[in-house]
CSV table of C-alpha atoms in Angstrom, one decimal:
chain,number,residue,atom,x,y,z
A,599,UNK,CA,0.0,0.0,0.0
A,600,UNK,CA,2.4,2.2,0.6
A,601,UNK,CA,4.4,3.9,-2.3
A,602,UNK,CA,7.4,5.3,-0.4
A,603,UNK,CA,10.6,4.6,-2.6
A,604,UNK,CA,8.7,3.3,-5.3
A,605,UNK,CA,10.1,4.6,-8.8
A,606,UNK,CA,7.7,7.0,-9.9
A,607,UNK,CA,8.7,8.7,-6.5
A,608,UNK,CA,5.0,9.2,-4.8
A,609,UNK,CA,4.6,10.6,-1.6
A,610,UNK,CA,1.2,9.9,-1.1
A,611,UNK,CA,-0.7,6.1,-0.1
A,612,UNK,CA,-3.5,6.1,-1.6
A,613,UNK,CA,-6.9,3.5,-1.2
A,614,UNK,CA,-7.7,5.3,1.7
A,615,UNK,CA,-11.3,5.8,2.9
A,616,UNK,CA,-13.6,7.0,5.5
A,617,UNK,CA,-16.6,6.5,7.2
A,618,UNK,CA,-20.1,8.3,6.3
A,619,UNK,CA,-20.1,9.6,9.6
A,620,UNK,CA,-17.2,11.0,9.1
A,621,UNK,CA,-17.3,12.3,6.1
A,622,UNK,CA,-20.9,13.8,7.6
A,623,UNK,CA,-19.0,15.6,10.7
A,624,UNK,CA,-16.9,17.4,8.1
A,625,UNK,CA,-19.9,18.8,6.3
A,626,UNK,CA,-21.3,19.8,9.4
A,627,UNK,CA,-18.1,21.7,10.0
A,628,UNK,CA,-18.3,23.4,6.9
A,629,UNK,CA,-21.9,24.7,6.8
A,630,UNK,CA,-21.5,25.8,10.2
A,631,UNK,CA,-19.4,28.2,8.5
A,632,UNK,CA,-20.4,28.5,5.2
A,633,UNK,CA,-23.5,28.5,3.5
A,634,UNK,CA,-22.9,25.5,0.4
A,635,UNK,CA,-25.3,23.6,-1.9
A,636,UNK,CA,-23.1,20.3,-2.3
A,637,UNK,CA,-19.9,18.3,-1.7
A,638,UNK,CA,-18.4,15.7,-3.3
A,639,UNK,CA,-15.7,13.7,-2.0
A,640,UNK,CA,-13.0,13.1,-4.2
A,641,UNK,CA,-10.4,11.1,-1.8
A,642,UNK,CA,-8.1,10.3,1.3
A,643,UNK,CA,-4.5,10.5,1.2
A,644,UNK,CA,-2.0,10.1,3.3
A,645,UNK,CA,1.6,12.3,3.2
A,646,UNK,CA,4.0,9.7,3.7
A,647,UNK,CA,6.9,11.9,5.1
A,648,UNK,CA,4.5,13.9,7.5
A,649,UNK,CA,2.2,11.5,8.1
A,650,UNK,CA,-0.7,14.1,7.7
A,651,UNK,CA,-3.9,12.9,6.0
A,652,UNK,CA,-5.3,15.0,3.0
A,653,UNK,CA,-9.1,14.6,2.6
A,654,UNK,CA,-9.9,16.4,-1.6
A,655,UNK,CA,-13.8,17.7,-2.0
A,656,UNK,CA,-15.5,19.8,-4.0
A,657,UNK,CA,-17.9,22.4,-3.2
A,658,UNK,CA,-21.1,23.7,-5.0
A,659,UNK,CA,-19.7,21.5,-7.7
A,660,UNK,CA,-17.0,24.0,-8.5
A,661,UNK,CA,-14.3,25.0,-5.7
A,662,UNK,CA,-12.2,22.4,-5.4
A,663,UNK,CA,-10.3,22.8,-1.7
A,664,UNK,CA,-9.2,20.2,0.7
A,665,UNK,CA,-8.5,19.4,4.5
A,666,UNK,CA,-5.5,18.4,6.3
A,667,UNK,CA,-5.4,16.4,9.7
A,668,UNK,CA,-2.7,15.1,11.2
A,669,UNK,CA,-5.1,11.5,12.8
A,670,UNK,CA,-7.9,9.8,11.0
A,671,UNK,CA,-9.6,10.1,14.4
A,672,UNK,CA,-10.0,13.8,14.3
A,673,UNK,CA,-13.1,13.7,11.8
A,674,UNK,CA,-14.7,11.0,14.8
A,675,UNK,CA,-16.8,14.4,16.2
A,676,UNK,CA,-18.1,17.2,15.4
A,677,UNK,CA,-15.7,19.9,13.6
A,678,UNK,CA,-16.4,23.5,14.8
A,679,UNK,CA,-13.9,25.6,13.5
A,680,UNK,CA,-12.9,24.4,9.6
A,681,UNK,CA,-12.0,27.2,7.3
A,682,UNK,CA,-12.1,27.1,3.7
A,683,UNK,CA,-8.9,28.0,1.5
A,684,UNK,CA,-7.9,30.3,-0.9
A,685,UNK,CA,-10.0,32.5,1.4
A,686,UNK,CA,-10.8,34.4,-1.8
A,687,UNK,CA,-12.7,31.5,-3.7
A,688,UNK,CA,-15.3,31.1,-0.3
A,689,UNK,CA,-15.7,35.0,0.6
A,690,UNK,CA,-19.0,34.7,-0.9
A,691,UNK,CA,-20.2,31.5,1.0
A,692,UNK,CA,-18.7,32.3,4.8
A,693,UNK,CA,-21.7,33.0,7.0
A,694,UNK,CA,-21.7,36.1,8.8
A,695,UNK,CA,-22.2,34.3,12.0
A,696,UNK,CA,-21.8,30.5,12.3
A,697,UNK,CA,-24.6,28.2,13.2
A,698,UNK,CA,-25.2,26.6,16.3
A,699,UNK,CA,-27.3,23.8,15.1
A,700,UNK,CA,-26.0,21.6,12.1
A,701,UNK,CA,-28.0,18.8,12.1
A,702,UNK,CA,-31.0,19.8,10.4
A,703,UNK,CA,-29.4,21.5,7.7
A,704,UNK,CA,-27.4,18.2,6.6
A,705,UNK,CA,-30.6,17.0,4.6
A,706,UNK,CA,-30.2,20.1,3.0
A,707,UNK,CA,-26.8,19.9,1.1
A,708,UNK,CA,-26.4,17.1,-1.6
A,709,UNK,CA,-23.4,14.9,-0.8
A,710,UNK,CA,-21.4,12.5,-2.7
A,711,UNK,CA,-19.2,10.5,-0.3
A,712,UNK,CA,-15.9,8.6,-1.2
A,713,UNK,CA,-16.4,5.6,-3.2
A,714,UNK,CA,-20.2,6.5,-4.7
């Protein structure tokens, strides 16, 4: 699995995956602080030399961005404070205050989870 060494020189493993409840507690993080439409969940990888894991989405079907965290284990609970990068391509979809509840709006936002 991994590809450390390997000839073409990658620096990423790849087949990753994650749970829909985890994958769920990152969209909660987001639309507490942004107002999206849809994600789709493009993939899992893991930086070989840093050991941080790199989850790729898409948002509104458009802005491509990611999300870095260091364990797996992190996306296990609710995410509170997740900001969206380039600043400049979300400026238009952060909330002017966050929401407190994000439960509810999950049925809301269209989802495509890793693997579908």
């Amino acid at each position: 699995m991994f590809s450390l060494n390997h000839p073409n020189g990658k620096i990423f493993e790849n087949k990753l995956t994650l749970t829909k409840t985890q994958q769920d507690n990152v969209v909660k993080g987001i639309v507490k602080n942004y107002d999206i439409d849809s994600i789709e969940f493009l993939e899992l990888k893991k930086d070989i030399k840093t050991g941080t894991y790199h989850l790729i989405f898409i948002i509104n079907d458009k802005i491509k961005t990611g999300l870095s965290v260091s364990r797996i284990d992190e996306l296990n609970s609710n995410l509170n404070n997740i900001g969206l990068s380039p600043i400049e391509n979300f400026k238009e979809l952060k909330r002017g205050q966050p929401l407190d509840e994000t439960e509810e709006i999950l049925n809301f936002i269209k989802v495509k989870y890793i693997g579908e």
